[in-house]
Amino acid sequence: RWRSKKESNKMLMDLWMSLLLVWITCVSSASMTPIIGQSRSTQTGGPAAVASGLGEGQRLLSRAKRGWVWNQMFVLEEFSGRDPILVGRLHTDLDVGNKNIKYVLSGEGAGTIFAINELTGDIHAMKRLDREEKAEYTLKAQVVDADNNEPLEPPSEFIIKVQDINDNPPQFIEGPYHASVPEMSAVGTPVTRVTATDADDPVYGNSAKLVYSILDGQPYFSVDPNTATIKIALHGMDREMREEYLVVIQAKDMGGHMGGLSGTTTVTVTLTDINDNPPKFSKSKSLHSLKVGGRVKANDRDIGENAKSTYNIIEGDDQGSFEIITDTQTQEGILRLKKPLDYENKRTFTLKVEATNIRAEPSPSGGPFKDTATVKITVEDTDEPPVFSKPMYLLEVKENAPINTVIGTVTARDPDASGSLVRYFIDRHTDLERQFNINVDDGKITLAKALDRETDTWHNITVTATEVRNHSQISRANVAIRVMDINDNAPEFADEYDAVLCENGKPGQVVQIVSAVDKDDPIQGHYFDYRLVPEMLNNPNFTIKNNQDNTISILAKHDTFRRQKQKLYYLPIIVTDNGNPPMSSTNTLTIRVCGCSKEGIVGSCNAEASVLPIGLSMGALIAILACIILLLVIVVLFVTLRRHKNEPLIIKDDEDVRENIIRYDDEGGGEEDTEAFDIATLQNPDGINGYLPRKDIKPDLQFMPRAGQHSGPNGVDVDEFINVRLHEADNDPTAPPYDSIQIYGYEGRGSMAGSLSSLETASSDSDQNYDYLREWGPRFRRLGELYSVGEILALW
């Protein structure tokens, strides 16, 4: 059975460790009990039971179960002594003092963090441990023979737990904090909550039990010691007096007792604004001397929406001559003039202006969220620019109006008491084409160029008015001139129609629906009248039908239209509008006669298509044509191949030394061979006047053929013919430097002629010497070598 013993060099601080010492003492007393014989230890993972074997005949004794778990050991973290700390001791019943055994330790940290005494079983911690890094270690212990390391008992597993000490201060992971709370909040209003964490063991002792307190921020704020909720602690905190506060919060472990570790964080608390201040004029109930366009301002100590105010005139403007608006950027009241003032009638005005908060919430003081001020306005006689009678003028003119037609008049006056004269001008940046003029004295606008409504319907120009005495005072007015339409455009076809008429159509079939367009824009809308030209009224082919929607239908009168007879028809149509005076134009509709299917689908419109045989489609005709072309190609290839087969290949490479060696082993037919040479050319020298190309080479230059030679009175002059051809061969630049080779391989049957060869082989009895062949040049070198070899062989 395994035993464990705890030895420690310092007193434990709590009751739990005292109970552990009592348990160690009990275990030590049990290990001192004498044991007879040999026993085996059994580990169950729960309460342990031990049975000791006695001598033969002895009765079996049993030990009562204990309520402790023996397979756990404890060690304090952060131990900093010079010697290794004793964790515990392992003991087995086999260790009776005279047996050669040793203890072996394995598992997490064995040999590095924990070491065991092989003889005594003492386990020591060799390094400083940190519970926050690793809280427990699982190891195995075993007893082996010291001589051969054979295990004497199976391994047993146990755990070494690192016991926590208070070595980690509290930390505010999310700090520093920022919070906000409305100003004038009541005492106890929650502001925010902070949270601190402690890495120590929350189960063991008070190392992780935190208590919160406030170090800086009193008497304005307080903090709950357990929940760390920050609350308002002072009544009447005004944002206008102080807007931001810095609060320092401390968290201390060990329940806040002395010796505990602590951590701090900061909380920035911002007071948000409420509407607790009314607007105030800087000169309340005093006179503000202003001109028109002047500004007044009521200051509000609040910010944002709470500081926005509106201004109103509540007294002194019975005639409604003034108005005041609010500048949204500066929160100022701008005084403006609504009606013209008469300097001679009234020169001063005293107005009472009121400023009111937009968000009129109940004030903590109970006062109103408004303030008033008195404003005095002095009317000055200043030089003002001319004022037009209208801010914008709308004029109309017909597009056929003649030049210098008066279109309209603009008027402006000087509002000053002096009443200066006014001059008028057109801003030419708005009238680049200079289509209009204006009289500088009376403002009459006249036409300078002809107008076309279809080009421009509206013309927008700017007219300026300037005082005669002060040219710097300028006013502007916009003038819109609308060009009125007249009927000056004739209607015409809406599209270039491509009308198609089917040959197999029935009388009355609709050939085309025709519509018209007109560039004019009459008030009553368009109505078009269609009719055929007088000479086409009684035409036998087509007629028209009014569709009562400004369109007509072109109808065929018969069904005998044929492309062979006439494939195009031209139908002139007169289109007249309803204008005053009416305008008309003649438009010609082109109608094509085409072949159509039974369903009316247009096929071909060509006149040639009608002569095709009945029953053959266009695809069939294309297939037939392709077959004919293929047959022609085959015939041409056959003739070409036969021609090349009959022609001997006599062109040889210039570098081939055997090019002049001709075989004569096939004898011809002799005199019976009439095809060997054709003398028909000699009998008819005029038969070939053209140039016959050479078959053995391809000349680079074309030799011009000679003019035909006329024969003498006898019809054939062979001598002259041969001389002429000889001369031509000598002077032909395209002819090769060798004569043409003729083949005499076939001499006919029964020829009495012998072989053309005059050379004998080396096997003959001739003693002819052929060394002279080597002296004839490179062309006869191979032939000389052949006969020389024959002589050498003969010598052997």
Short mmCIF file of N, CA and C in Angstrom, two decimals, residues 24 207 308:
data_model
loop_
_atom_site.label_atom_id
_atom_site.label_comp_id
_atom_site.label_asym_id
_atom_site.label_seq_id
_atom_site.Cartn_x
_atom_site.Cartn_y
_atom_site.Cartn_z
N ILE A 24 -2.29 14.08 8.09
CA ILE A 24 -0.94 13.57 7.89
C ILE A 24 -0.47 12.81 9.14
N SER A 207 -8.19 35.76 -1.34
CA SER A 207 -7.22 36.37 -2.26
C SER A 207 -7.90 37.07 -3.43
N LYS A 308 -30.65 76.98 -28.67
CA LYS A 308 -31.27 77.59 -29.84
C LYS A 308 -32.50 78.41 -29.43
#
